[in-house]
């Protein structure tokens, strides 16, 4: 048993060593090949385009050769698919088919199309906000950075339990809005807290097209601070 | 010295600028002469000048005045380096904040 266990450990060690050696070689190769990957990729793409062009020219002749359209269609079983779809549509027309599946699939495709359309038309969430701009210069800041800065300024020790900041840019225009939701202690006055938070945030928004809106809410009883 | 390097080095001298952005995701990197220049993007314009974009990491200070100071220092550095004629618009971007309370 000892011999077998020793043999097992030896084999396992050799395998681990080989894996590490292969990983090191691959890493070295990746580093070495980085400089030639881009031109190599271009050459491969050009080669692929040439092959595609040759295949397209060959298709013009038709026939049933190796790269003919008919042969390629048979390789991916297009005739079988045509037969299956034809049968399905025929059954559907003669009311023998399952219309519920067809209606469901149609609605699903419709929804998918609407989602794709919405994804294309609805603009992506802007990561940066332009806070000042003229012909010579522009000042931008990431929303996350503004939120960090505003949170750091607003969360000074005082009558606040918690502060939540959201930054929203103005669409296609300079500036934006900081919405601050401050959770005040039950004994703190709402207006006083809001004024205090706005005062703390003034250094961030002064001179910039950045509006600040502060709302102070009372911390609910039993809520963790 | 390249315009991007002039702008970056000048920006880093401004009090309140902690660093240029060096992150892998979302980093702004120029590649002049095969070298990487994180935090700077230089874009040529039709009029022959170059817009310079800086992605900076700021200390928790007032961002407006800091950006103005960066702009002034970069313009002055470009003049000193003799490349002011090539300098177009300066885009000062604050990509991150150093040491904020999360």
PDB file of C-alpha atoms in Angstrom:
ATOM      1  CA  UNK A   1       0.000   0.000   0.000  1.00  0.00           C
ATOM      2  CA  UNK A   2       2.854   2.339   0.863  1.00  0.00           C
ATOM      3  CA  UNK A   3       4.431   1.713  -2.533  1.00  0.00           C
ATOM      4  CA  UNK A   4       1.147   2.404  -4.304  1.00  0.00           C
ATOM      5  CA  UNK A   5       0.575   5.558  -2.283  1.00  0.00           C
ATOM      6  CA  UNK A   6       4.121   6.737  -3.033  1.00  0.00           C
ATOM      7  CA  UNK A   7       3.607   5.994  -6.704  1.00  0.00           C
ATOM      8  CA  UNK A   8       0.324   7.897  -6.633  1.00  0.00           C
ATOM      9  CA  UNK A   9       1.949  10.922  -5.005  1.00  0.00           C
ATOM     10  CA  UNK A  10       4.813  10.785  -7.524  1.00  0.00           C
ATOM     11  CA  UNK A  11       2.441  10.644 -10.483  1.00  0.00           C
ATOM     12  CA  UNK A  12       0.332  13.439  -9.031  1.00  0.00           C
ATOM     13  CA  UNK A  13       3.420  15.565  -8.485  1.00  0.00           C
ATOM     14  CA  UNK A  14       4.608  14.943 -12.039  1.00  0.00           C
ATOM     15  CA  UNK A  15       1.181  15.875 -13.427  1.00  0.00           C
ATOM     16  CA  UNK A  16       1.029  19.095 -11.363  1.00  0.00           C
ATOM     17  CA  UNK A  17       4.567  19.945 -12.461  1.00  0.00           C
ATOM     18  CA  UNK A  18       3.702  19.337 -16.100  1.00  0.00           C
ATOM     19  CA  UNK A  19       0.583  21.494 -15.836  1.00  0.00           C
ATOM     20  CA  UNK A  20       2.598  24.318 -14.270  1.00  0.00           C
ATOM     21  CA  UNK A  21       5.297  23.941 -16.942  1.00  0.00           C
ATOM     22  CA  UNK A  22       2.709  24.048 -19.721  1.00  0.00           C
ATOM     23  CA  UNK A  23       1.059  27.118 -18.134  1.00  0.00           C
ATOM     24  CA  UNK A  24       4.421  28.885 -17.959  1.00  0.00           C
ATOM     25  CA  UNK A  25       5.194  28.026 -21.589  1.00  0.00           C
ATOM     26  CA  UNK A  26       1.760  29.246 -22.697  1.00  0.00           C
ATOM     27  CA  UNK A  27       2.225  32.482 -20.749  1.00  0.00           C
ATOM     28  CA  UNK A  28       5.620  33.036 -22.368  1.00  0.00           C
ATOM     29  CA  UNK A  29       4.163  32.280 -25.792  1.00  0.00           C
ATOM     30  CA  UNK A  30       1.309  34.732 -25.209  1.00  0.00           C
ATOM     31  CA  UNK A  31       3.770  37.447 -24.253  1.00  0.00           C
ATOM     32  CA  UNK A  32       5.973  36.645 -27.241  1.00  0.00           C
ATOM     33  CA  UNK A  33       3.075  36.436 -29.667  1.00  0.00           C
ATOM     34  CA  UNK A  34       1.395  39.651 -28.549  1.00  0.00           C
ATOM     35  CA  UNK A  35       3.390  41.691 -31.015  1.00  0.00           C
ATOM     36  CA  UNK A  36       2.444  39.533 -33.977  1.00  0.00           C
ATOM     37  CA  UNK A  37      -1.164  38.791 -33.077  1.00  0.00           C
ATOM     38  CA  UNK A  38      -2.584  41.935 -34.686  1.00  0.00           C
ATOM     39  CA  UNK A  39      -0.877  41.546 -38.085  1.00  0.00           C
ATOM     40  CA  UNK A  40      -1.506  37.791 -37.967  1.00  0.00           C
ATOM     41  CA  UNK A  41      -5.192  38.420 -37.280  1.00  0.00           C
ATOM     42  CA  UNK A  42      -5.369  40.777 -40.230  1.00  0.00           C
ATOM     43  CA  UNK A  43      -3.718  38.190 -42.501  1.00  0.00           C
ATOM     44  CA  UNK A  44      -6.112  35.477 -41.313  1.00  0.00           C
ATOM     45  CA  UNK A  45      -9.110  37.717 -41.910  1.00  0.00           C
ATOM     46  CA  UNK A  46      -7.847  38.594 -45.396  1.00  0.00           C
ATOM     47  CA  UNK A  47      -7.329  34.864 -46.099  1.00  0.00           C
ATOM     48  CA  UNK A  48     -10.838  34.096 -44.854  1.00  0.00           C
ATOM     49  CA  UNK A  49     -12.250  36.820 -47.086  1.00  0.00           C
ATOM     50  CA  UNK A  50     -10.402  35.375 -50.097  1.00  0.00           C
ATOM     51  CA  UNK A  51     -11.700  31.872 -49.355  1.00  0.00           C
ATOM     52  CA  UNK A  52     -15.217  33.269 -49.051  1.00  0.00           C
ATOM     53  CA  UNK A  53     -14.825  35.090 -52.346  1.00  0.00           C
ATOM     54  CA  UNK A  54     -13.558  31.911 -54.061  1.00  0.00           C
ATOM     55  CA  UNK A  55     -16.467  29.905 -52.650  1.00  0.00           C
ATOM     56  CA  UNK A  56     -18.949  32.556 -53.790  1.00  0.00           C
ATOM     57  CA  UNK A  57     -17.498  32.515 -57.325  1.00  0.00           C
ATOM     58  CA  UNK A  58     -17.658  28.714 -57.347  1.00  0.00           C
ATOM     59  CA  UNK A  59     -21.336  28.893 -56.319  1.00  0.00           C
ATOM     60  CA  UNK A  60     -22.208  30.790 -59.492  1.00  0.00           C
ATOM     61  CA  UNK A  61     -21.691  27.651 -61.540  1.00  0.00           C
ATOM     62  CA  UNK A  62     -24.217  25.692 -59.433  1.00  0.00           C
ATOM     63  CA  UNK A  63     -23.995  21.896 -59.634  1.00  0.00           C
ATOM     64  CA  UNK A  64     -23.615  19.486 -56.728  1.00  0.00           C
ATOM     65  CA  UNK A  65     -19.887  19.670 -56.083  1.00  0.00           C
ATOM     66  CA  UNK A  66     -18.085  19.850 -52.765  1.00  0.00           C
ATOM     67  CA  UNK A  67     -18.715  23.520 -52.084  1.00  0.00           C
ATOM     68  CA  UNK A  68     -21.817  23.881 -54.180  1.00  0.00           C
ATOM     69  CA  UNK A  69     -24.908  25.482 -52.657  1.00  0.00           C
ATOM     70  CA  UNK A  70     -26.888  22.247 -52.916  1.00  0.00           C
ATOM     71  CA  UNK A  71     -24.178  20.233 -51.160  1.00  0.00           C
ATOM     72  CA  UNK A  72     -23.764  22.796 -48.373  1.00  0.00           C
ATOM     73  CA  UNK A  73     -27.559  22.858 -47.884  1.00  0.00           C
ATOM     74  CA  UNK A  74     -27.650  19.081 -47.629  1.00  0.00           C
ATOM     75  CA  UNK A  75     -24.832  19.136 -45.081  1.00  0.00           C
ATOM     76  CA  UNK A  76     -26.921  21.195 -42.678  1.00  0.00           C
ATOM     77  CA  UNK A  77     -30.081  19.204 -43.564  1.00  0.00           C
ATOM     78  CA  UNK A  78     -31.968  22.097 -45.116  1.00  0.00           C
ATOM     79  CA  UNK A  79     -34.147  19.772 -47.259  1.00  0.00           C
ATOM     80  CA  UNK A  80     -35.267  17.943 -44.100  1.00  0.00           C
ATOM     81  CA  UNK A  81     -36.014  21.253 -42.436  1.00  0.00           C
ATOM     82  CA  UNK A  82     -38.024  22.398 -45.451  1.00  0.00           C
ATOM     83  CA  UNK A  83     -40.042  19.189 -45.315  1.00  0.00           C
ATOM     84  CA  UNK A  84     -40.652  19.551 -41.561  1.00  0.00           C
ATOM     85  CA  UNK A  85     -41.658  23.208 -41.773  1.00  0.00           C
ATOM     86  CA  UNK A  86     -43.829  22.522 -44.822  1.00  0.00           C
ATOM     87  CA  UNK A  87     -45.679  19.763 -43.002  1.00  0.00           C
ATOM     88  CA  UNK A  88     -46.097  21.926 -39.913  1.00  0.00           C
ATOM     89  CA  UNK A  89     -47.479  24.863 -41.917  1.00  0.00           C
ATOM     90  CA  UNK A  90     -49.811  22.566 -43.858  1.00  0.00           C
ATOM     91  CA  UNK A  91     -51.200  21.144 -40.609  1.00  0.00           C
ATOM     92  CA  UNK A  92     -51.604  24.645 -39.277  1.00  0.00           C
ATOM     93  CA  UNK A  93     -53.565  25.707 -42.355  1.00  0.00           C
ATOM     94  CA  UNK A  94     -55.847  22.692 -42.150  1.00  0.00           C
ATOM     95  CA  UNK A  95     -56.483  23.330 -38.428  1.00  0.00           C
ATOM     96  CA  UNK A  96     -54.888  20.026 -37.467  1.00  0.00           C
ATOM     97  CA  UNK A  97     -51.835  21.630 -35.961  1.00  0.00           C
ATOM     98  CA  UNK A  98     -51.326  23.052 -32.511  1.00  0.00           C
ATOM     99  CA  UNK A  99     -52.223  26.703 -33.012  1.00  0.00           C
ATOM    100  CA  UNK A 100     -51.414  27.606 -29.384  1.00  0.00           C
ATOM    101  CA  UNK A 101     -47.714  26.823 -29.951  1.00  0.00           C
ATOM    102  CA  UNK A 102     -47.654  28.947 -33.087  1.00  0.00           C
ATOM    103  CA  UNK A 103     -49.384  31.878 -31.414  1.00  0.00           C
ATOM    104  CA  UNK A 104     -47.071  31.600 -28.395  1.00  0.00           C
ATOM    105  CA  UNK A 105     -43.984  31.485 -30.582  1.00  0.00           C
ATOM    106  CA  UNK A 106     -45.238  34.453 -32.595  1.00  0.00           C
ATOM    107  CA  UNK A 107     -45.835  36.523 -29.470  1.00  0.00           C
ATOM    108  CA  UNK A 108     -42.424  35.531 -28.090  1.00  0.00           C
ATOM    109  CA  UNK A 109     -40.721  36.612 -31.304  1.00  0.00           C
ATOM    110  CA  UNK A 110     -42.711  39.857 -31.261  1.00  0.00           C
ATOM    111  CA  UNK A 111     -41.611  40.589 -27.695  1.00  0.00           C
ATOM    112  CA  UNK A 112     -38.014  39.717 -28.554  1.00  0.00           C
ATOM    113  CA  UNK A 113     -38.139  42.091 -31.516  1.00  0.00           C
ATOM    114  CA  UNK A 114     -39.570  44.887 -29.353  1.00  0.00           C
ATOM    115  CA  UNK A 115     -36.873  44.316 -26.744  1.00  0.00           C
ATOM    116  CA  UNK A 116     -34.149  44.451 -29.394  1.00  0.00           C
ATOM    117  CA  UNK A 117     -35.705  47.613 -30.813  1.00  0.00           C
ATOM    118  CA  UNK A 118     -35.827  49.183 -27.364  1.00  0.00           C
ATOM    119  CA  UNK A 119     -32.231  48.202 -26.673  1.00  0.00           C
ATOM    120  CA  UNK A 120     -31.221  49.882 -29.913  1.00  0.00           C
ATOM    121  CA  UNK A 121     -33.255  53.064 -29.512  1.00  0.00           C
ATOM    122  CA  UNK A 122     -33.028  53.720 -25.768  1.00  0.00           C
ATOM    123  CA  UNK A 123     -29.742  55.494 -25.070  1.00  0.00           C
ATOM    124  CA  UNK A 124     -27.273  53.794 -22.761  1.00  0.00           C
ATOM    125  CA  UNK A 125     -26.794  55.067 -19.235  1.00  0.00           C
ATOM    126  CA  UNK A 126     -24.219  57.827 -19.252  1.00  0.00           C
ATOM    127  CA  UNK A 127     -21.250  57.093 -17.030  1.00  0.00           C
ATOM    128  CA  UNK A 128     -19.900  60.621 -17.095  1.00  0.00           C
ATOM    129  CA  UNK A 129     -21.421  64.022 -16.525  1.00  0.00           C
ATOM    130  CA  UNK A 130     -20.230  67.147 -18.292  1.00  0.00           C
ATOM    131  CA  UNK A 131     -20.170  69.873 -15.670  1.00  0.00           C
ATOM    132  CA  UNK A 132     -18.612  72.769 -17.587  1.00  0.00           C
ATOM    133  CA  UNK A 133     -17.902  73.288 -21.246  1.00  0.00           C
ATOM    134  CA  UNK A 134     -16.814  75.936 -23.703  1.00  0.00           C
ATOM    135  CA  UNK A 135     -14.777  76.005 -26.907  1.00  0.00           C
ATOM    136  CA  UNK A 136     -11.426  75.694 -25.085  1.00  0.00           C
ATOM    137  CA  UNK A 137     -12.083  73.120 -22.454  1.00  0.00           C
ATOM    138  CA  UNK A 138     -14.501  70.723 -20.847  1.00  0.00           C
ATOM    139  CA  UNK A 139     -14.877  69.367 -17.343  1.00  0.00           C
ATOM    140  CA  UNK A 140     -16.339  65.921 -16.898  1.00  0.00           C
ATOM    141  CA  UNK A 141     -16.662  63.641 -13.929  1.00  0.00           C
ATOM    142  CA  UNK A 142     -17.842  60.105 -13.558  1.00  0.00           C
ATOM    143  CA  UNK A 143     -21.161  59.765 -11.815  1.00  0.00           C
ATOM    144  CA  UNK A 144     -19.579  57.389  -9.331  1.00  0.00           C
ATOM    145  CA  UNK A 145     -16.905  59.956  -8.533  1.00  0.00           C
ATOM    146  CA  UNK A 146     -19.488  62.671  -7.929  1.00  0.00           C
ATOM    147  CA  UNK A 147     -21.506  60.354  -5.731  1.00  0.00           C
ATOM    148  CA  UNK A 148     -18.385  59.504  -3.726  1.00  0.00           C
ATOM    149  CA  UNK A 149     -17.471  63.166  -3.332  1.00  0.00           C
ATOM    150  CA  UNK A 150     -21.001  64.194  -2.364  1.00  0.00           C
ATOM    151  CA  UNK A 151     -21.328  61.314   0.097  1.00  0.00           C
ATOM    152  CA  UNK A 152     -17.988  62.185   1.694  1.00  0.00           C
ATOM    153  CA  UNK A 153     -19.041  65.816   2.097  1.00  0.00           C
ATOM    154  CA  UNK A 154     -22.567  65.126   3.321  1.00  0.00           C
ATOM    155  CA  UNK A 155     -21.718  62.382   5.784  1.00  0.00           C
ATOM    156  CA  UNK A 156     -19.835  64.551   8.206  1.00  0.00           C
ATOM    157  CA  UNK A 157     -20.630  63.742  11.816  1.00  0.00           C
ATOM    158  CA  UNK A 158     -23.856  65.404  12.825  1.00  0.00           C
ATOM    159  CA  UNK A 159     -27.535  64.736  12.945  1.00  0.00           C
ATOM    160  CA  UNK A 160     -27.529  62.267  10.064  1.00  0.00           C
ATOM    161  CA  UNK A 161     -27.681  58.527  10.231  1.00  0.00           C
ATOM    162  CA  UNK A 162     -27.179  57.742   6.594  1.00  0.00           C
ATOM    163  CA  UNK A 163     -26.913  59.561   3.260  1.00  0.00           C
ATOM    164  CA  UNK A 164     -27.731  58.234  -0.180  1.00  0.00           C
ATOM    165  CA  UNK A 165     -26.671  60.236  -3.235  1.00  0.00           C
ATOM    166  CA  UNK A 166     -27.680  59.818  -6.845  1.00  0.00           C
ATOM    167  CA  UNK A 167     -26.149  61.729  -9.748  1.00  0.00           C
ATOM    168  CA  UNK A 168     -28.186  62.271 -12.886  1.00  0.00           C
ATOM    169  CA  UNK A 169     -26.827  64.068 -15.965  1.00  0.00           C
ATOM    170  CA  UNK A 170     -28.880  66.350 -18.161  1.00  0.00           C
ATOM    171  CA  UNK A 171     -29.445  64.763 -21.518  1.00  0.00           C
ATOM    172  CA  UNK A 172     -27.408  66.359 -24.311  1.00  0.00           C
ATOM    173  CA  UNK A 173     -26.699  69.376 -22.163  1.00  0.00           C
ATOM    174  CA  UNK A 174     -24.104  70.473 -19.674  1.00  0.00           C
ATOM    175  CA  UNK A 175     -24.769  69.848 -16.035  1.00  0.00           C
ATOM    176  CA  UNK A 176     -26.835  67.558 -13.932  1.00  0.00           C
ATOM    177  CA  UNK A 177     -28.503  67.023 -10.642  1.00  0.00           C
ATOM    178  CA  UNK A 178     -27.444  65.519  -7.363  1.00  0.00           C
ATOM    179  CA  UNK A 179     -30.314  64.006  -5.430  1.00  0.00           C
ATOM    180  CA  UNK A 180     -29.449  63.463  -1.821  1.00  0.00           C
ATOM    181  CA  UNK A 181     -31.607  61.456   0.519  1.00  0.00           C
ATOM    182  CA  UNK A 182     -30.502  61.976   4.083  1.00  0.00           C
ATOM    183  CA  UNK A 183     -31.821  59.954   6.970  1.00  0.00           C
ATOM    184  CA  UNK A 184     -32.002  62.201  10.017  1.00  0.00           C
ATOM    185  CA  UNK A 185     -32.309  61.264  13.616  1.00  0.00           C
ATOM    186  CA  UNK A 186     -35.847  61.471  15.001  1.00  0.00           C
ATOM    187  CA  UNK A 187     -35.059  64.518  17.131  1.00  0.00           C
ATOM    188  CA  UNK A 188     -33.473  66.486  14.248  1.00  0.00           C
ATOM    189  CA  UNK A 189     -35.445  69.164  12.407  1.00  0.00           C
ATOM    190  CA  UNK A 190     -36.005  68.351   8.738  1.00  0.00           C
ATOM    191  CA  UNK A 191     -35.401  71.835   7.353  1.00  0.00           C
ATOM    192  CA  UNK A 192     -32.294  72.318   9.455  1.00  0.00           C
ATOM    193  CA  UNK A 193     -30.849  69.015   8.273  1.00  0.00           C
ATOM    194  CA  UNK A 194     -31.629  69.757   4.625  1.00  0.00           C
ATOM    195  CA  UNK A 195     -30.034  73.187   4.861  1.00  0.00           C
ATOM    196  CA  UNK A 196     -26.977  71.727   6.572  1.00  0.00           C
ATOM    197  CA  UNK A 197     -26.495  69.027   3.914  1.00  0.00           C
ATOM    198  CA  UNK A 198     -26.933  71.594   1.128  1.00  0.00           C
ATOM    199  CA  UNK A 199     -24.329  73.797   2.817  1.00  0.00           C
ATOM    200  CA  UNK A 200     -21.907  70.882   3.020  1.00  0.00           C
ATOM    201  CA  UNK A 201     -22.393  70.090  -0.656  1.00  0.00           C
ATOM    202  CA  UNK A 202     -21.926  73.668  -1.807  1.00  0.00           C
ATOM    203  CA  UNK A 203     -18.148  73.284  -2.363  1.00  0.00           C
ATOM    204  CA  UNK A 204     -18.872  70.504  -4.828  1.00  0.00           C
ATOM    205  CA  UNK A 205     -21.530  72.270  -6.853  1.00  0.00           C
ATOM    206  CA  UNK A 206     -20.278  75.862  -6.698  1.00  0.00           C
ATOM    207  CA  UNK A 207     -19.232  77.132 -10.104  1.00  0.00           C
ATOM    208  CA  UNK A 208     -20.586  74.043 -11.831  1.00  0.00           C
ATOM    209  CA  UNK A 209     -23.890  73.372 -13.484  1.00  0.00           C
ATOM    210  CA  UNK A 210     -24.800  70.946 -10.794  1.00  0.00           C
ATOM    211  CA  UNK A 211     -28.094  71.325  -8.971  1.00  0.00           C
ATOM    212  CA  UNK A 212     -28.476  69.780  -5.581  1.00  0.00           C
ATOM    213  CA  UNK A 213     -31.731  68.548  -4.162  1.00  0.00           C
ATOM    214  CA  UNK A 214     -31.733  67.365  -0.582  1.00  0.00           C
ATOM    215  CA  UNK A 215     -34.529  65.506   1.176  1.00  0.00           C
ATOM    216  CA  UNK A 216     -34.217  64.559   4.793  1.00  0.00           C
ATOM    217  CA  UNK A 217     -36.222  61.672   6.122  1.00  0.00           C
ATOM    218  CA  UNK A 218     -36.586  60.557   9.659  1.00  0.00           C
ATOM    219  CA  UNK A 219     -34.861  57.289  10.422  1.00  0.00           C
ATOM    220  CA  UNK A 220     -37.521  54.716  11.119  1.00  0.00           C
ATOM    221  CA  UNK A 221     -37.529  53.141  14.545  1.00  0.00           C
ATOM    222  CA  UNK A 222     -35.416  50.056  14.894  1.00  0.00           C
ATOM    223  CA  UNK A 223     -33.575  50.676  11.642  1.00  0.00           C
ATOM    224  CA  UNK A 224     -29.857  49.999  11.867  1.00  0.00           C
ATOM    225  CA  UNK A 225     -27.648  53.046  11.658  1.00  0.00           C
TER     226      UNK A 225
ATOM    227  CA  UNK B   1       8.389  65.442 -25.336  1.00  0.00           C
ATOM    228  CA  UNK B   2       4.956  64.525 -26.625  1.00  0.00           C
ATOM    229  CA  UNK B   3       1.954  66.760 -26.030  1.00  0.00           C
ATOM    230  CA  UNK B   4       0.184  64.040 -24.051  1.00  0.00           C
ATOM    231  CA  UNK B   5       3.166  63.619 -21.754  1.00  0.00           C
ATOM    232  CA  UNK B   6       3.443  67.374 -21.266  1.00  0.00           C
ATOM    233  CA  UNK B   7      -0.227  67.571 -20.318  1.00  0.00           C
ATOM    234  CA  UNK B   8      -0.105  64.565 -18.016  1.00  0.00           C
ATOM    235  CA  UNK B   9       3.045  65.653 -16.212  1.00  0.00           C
ATOM    236  CA  UNK B  10       1.678  69.162 -15.783  1.00  0.00           C
ATOM    237  CA  UNK B  11      -1.645  67.908 -14.441  1.00  0.00           C
ATOM    238  CA  UNK B  12       0.103  65.718 -11.889  1.00  0.00           C
ATOM    239  CA  UNK B  13       1.855  68.753 -10.421  1.00  0.00           C
ATOM    240  CA  UNK B  14      -1.453  70.378  -9.496  1.00  0.00           C
ATOM    241  CA  UNK B  15      -2.312  70.185  -5.838  1.00  0.00           C
ATOM    242  CA  UNK B  16      -5.496  68.156  -5.585  1.00  0.00           C
ATOM    243  CA  UNK B  17      -4.662  65.774  -8.426  1.00  0.00           C
ATOM    244  CA  UNK B  18      -3.685  62.447  -6.906  1.00  0.00           C
ATOM    245  CA  UNK B  19      -2.949  60.450 -10.046  1.00  0.00           C
ATOM    246  CA  UNK B  20      -4.081  59.668 -13.552  1.00  0.00           C
ATOM    247  CA  UNK B  21      -6.487  56.811 -14.043  1.00  0.00           C
ATOM    248  CA  UNK B  22      -4.599  53.573 -14.470  1.00  0.00           C
ATOM    249  CA  UNK B  23      -7.387  51.013 -14.213  1.00  0.00           C
ATOM    250  CA  UNK B  24      -7.724  48.290 -16.793  1.00  0.00           C
ATOM    251  CA  UNK B  25     -11.449  48.705 -17.284  1.00  0.00           C
ATOM    252  CA  UNK B  26     -12.441  52.090 -18.619  1.00  0.00           C
ATOM    253  CA  UNK B  27      -8.901  53.424 -18.626  1.00  0.00           C
ATOM    254  CA  UNK B  28      -7.901  56.110 -21.091  1.00  0.00           C
ATOM    255  CA  UNK B  29      -4.604  55.110 -22.667  1.00  0.00           C
ATOM    256  CA  UNK B  30      -2.681  56.652 -25.511  1.00  0.00           C
ATOM    257  CA  UNK B  31      -0.060  54.656 -27.334  1.00  0.00           C
ATOM    258  CA  UNK B  32       2.489  57.076 -28.724  1.00  0.00           C
ATOM    259  CA  UNK B  33       5.384  55.210 -30.288  1.00  0.00           C
ATOM    260  CA  UNK B  34       4.258  51.883 -28.923  1.00  0.00           C
ATOM    261  CA  UNK B  35       4.382  53.090 -25.313  1.00  0.00           C
ATOM    262  CA  UNK B  36       1.426  53.303 -23.010  1.00  0.00           C
ATOM    263  CA  UNK B  37       0.446  56.635 -21.516  1.00  0.00           C
ATOM    264  CA  UNK B  38      -2.359  55.972 -19.070  1.00  0.00           C
ATOM    265  CA  UNK B  39      -4.844  58.669 -18.250  1.00  0.00           C
ATOM    266  CA  UNK B  40      -4.332  60.682 -21.426  1.00  0.00           C
ATOM    267  CA  UNK B  41      -6.075  60.713 -24.751  1.00  0.00           C
ATOM    268  CA  UNK B  42      -4.830  62.927 -27.570  1.00  0.00           C
ATOM    269  CA  UNK B  43      -7.083  63.341 -30.588  1.00  0.00           C
ATOM    270  CA  UNK B  44      -6.059  65.094 -33.791  1.00  0.00           C
ATOM    271  CA  UNK B  45      -8.354  67.726 -35.271  1.00  0.00           C
ATOM    272  CA  UNK B  46      -8.951  68.895 -38.805  1.00  0.00           C
ATOM    273  CA  UNK B  47      -7.227  72.212 -38.087  1.00  0.00           C
ATOM    274  CA  UNK B  48      -3.969  70.447 -37.227  1.00  0.00           C
ATOM    275  CA  UNK B  49      -4.238  70.887 -33.485  1.00  0.00           C
ATOM    276  CA  UNK B  50      -4.776  68.189 -30.899  1.00  0.00           C
ATOM    277  CA  UNK B  51      -7.452  67.908 -28.233  1.00  0.00           C
ATOM    278  CA  UNK B  52      -6.081  66.551 -24.997  1.00  0.00           C
ATOM    279  CA  UNK B  53      -8.266  64.535 -22.644  1.00  0.00           C
ATOM    280  CA  UNK B  54      -7.131  63.787 -19.127  1.00  0.00           C
ATOM    281  CA  UNK B  55      -8.672  61.148 -16.864  1.00  0.00           C
ATOM    282  CA  UNK B  56      -7.597  62.119 -13.384  1.00  0.00           C
ATOM    283  CA  UNK B  57      -7.933  60.822  -9.868  1.00  0.00           C
ATOM    284  CA  UNK B  58      -8.685  63.763  -7.599  1.00  0.00           C
ATOM    285  CA  UNK B  59      -8.321  64.281  -3.909  1.00  0.00           C
ATOM    286  CA  UNK B  60     -11.530  65.276  -2.105  1.00  0.00           C
ATOM    287  CA  UNK B  61     -11.402  68.970  -3.008  1.00  0.00           C
ATOM    288  CA  UNK B  62     -13.646  71.316  -4.976  1.00  0.00           C
ATOM    289  CA  UNK B  63     -13.686  69.878  -8.468  1.00  0.00           C
ATOM    290  CA  UNK B  64     -14.561  73.055 -10.372  1.00  0.00           C
ATOM    291  CA  UNK B  65     -11.604  75.162  -9.240  1.00  0.00           C
ATOM    292  CA  UNK B  66      -9.349  72.115  -9.472  1.00  0.00           C
ATOM    293  CA  UNK B  67     -10.304  71.571 -13.108  1.00  0.00           C
ATOM    294  CA  UNK B  68      -9.696  75.258 -13.858  1.00  0.00           C
ATOM    295  CA  UNK B  69      -6.247  75.002 -12.262  1.00  0.00           C
ATOM    296  CA  UNK B  70      -5.427  71.867 -14.264  1.00  0.00           C
ATOM    297  CA  UNK B  71      -6.450  73.613 -17.448  1.00  0.00           C
ATOM    298  CA  UNK B  72      -4.262  76.636 -16.681  1.00  0.00           C
ATOM    299  CA  UNK B  73      -1.249  74.536 -15.722  1.00  0.00           C
ATOM    300  CA  UNK B  74      -1.538  72.320 -18.807  1.00  0.00           C
ATOM    301  CA  UNK B  75      -1.803  75.351 -21.101  1.00  0.00           C
ATOM    302  CA  UNK B  76       1.209  76.959 -19.400  1.00  0.00           C
ATOM    303  CA  UNK B  77       3.227  73.731 -19.680  1.00  0.00           C
ATOM    304  CA  UNK B  78       2.387  73.480 -23.380  1.00  0.00           C
ATOM    305  CA  UNK B  79       3.628  77.043 -23.867  1.00  0.00           C
ATOM    306  CA  UNK B  80       6.850  76.264 -21.979  1.00  0.00           C
ATOM    307  CA  UNK B  81       7.409  73.133 -24.054  1.00  0.00           C
ATOM    308  CA  UNK B  82       6.839  75.061 -27.283  1.00  0.00           C
ATOM    309  CA  UNK B  83       3.793  73.012 -28.259  1.00  0.00           C
ATOM    310  CA  UNK B  84       1.086  75.536 -27.403  1.00  0.00           C
ATOM    311  CA  UNK B  85       0.273  75.955 -31.090  1.00  0.00           C
ATOM    312  CA  UNK B  86      -0.605  72.276 -31.304  1.00  0.00           C
ATOM    313  CA  UNK B  87      -2.836  72.313 -28.248  1.00  0.00           C
ATOM    314  CA  UNK B  88      -6.561  72.275 -28.946  1.00  0.00           C
ATOM    315  CA  UNK B  89      -9.280  71.738 -26.377  1.00  0.00           C
ATOM    316  CA  UNK B  90      -8.399  70.454 -22.935  1.00  0.00           C
ATOM    317  CA  UNK B  91     -10.859  67.961 -21.484  1.00  0.00           C
ATOM    318  CA  UNK B  92     -10.407  67.500 -17.768  1.00  0.00           C
ATOM    319  CA  UNK B  93     -12.170  64.385 -16.529  1.00  0.00           C
ATOM    320  CA  UNK B  94     -12.331  63.151 -12.976  1.00  0.00           C
ATOM    321  CA  UNK B  95     -12.472  59.401 -13.177  1.00  0.00           C
ATOM    322  CA  UNK B  96     -12.068  58.651  -9.516  1.00  0.00           C
ATOM    323  CA  UNK B  97     -11.666  60.150  -6.107  1.00  0.00           C
ATOM    324  CA  UNK B  98      -8.851  59.242  -3.772  1.00  0.00           C
ATOM    325  CA  UNK B  99      -9.748  58.065  -0.303  1.00  0.00           C
ATOM    326  CA  UNK B 100     -13.421  59.041  -0.089  1.00  0.00           C
ATOM    327  CA  UNK B 101     -15.582  57.700   2.668  1.00  0.00           C
ATOM    328  CA  UNK B 102     -17.612  54.924   1.075  1.00  0.00           C
TER     329      UNK B 102
END
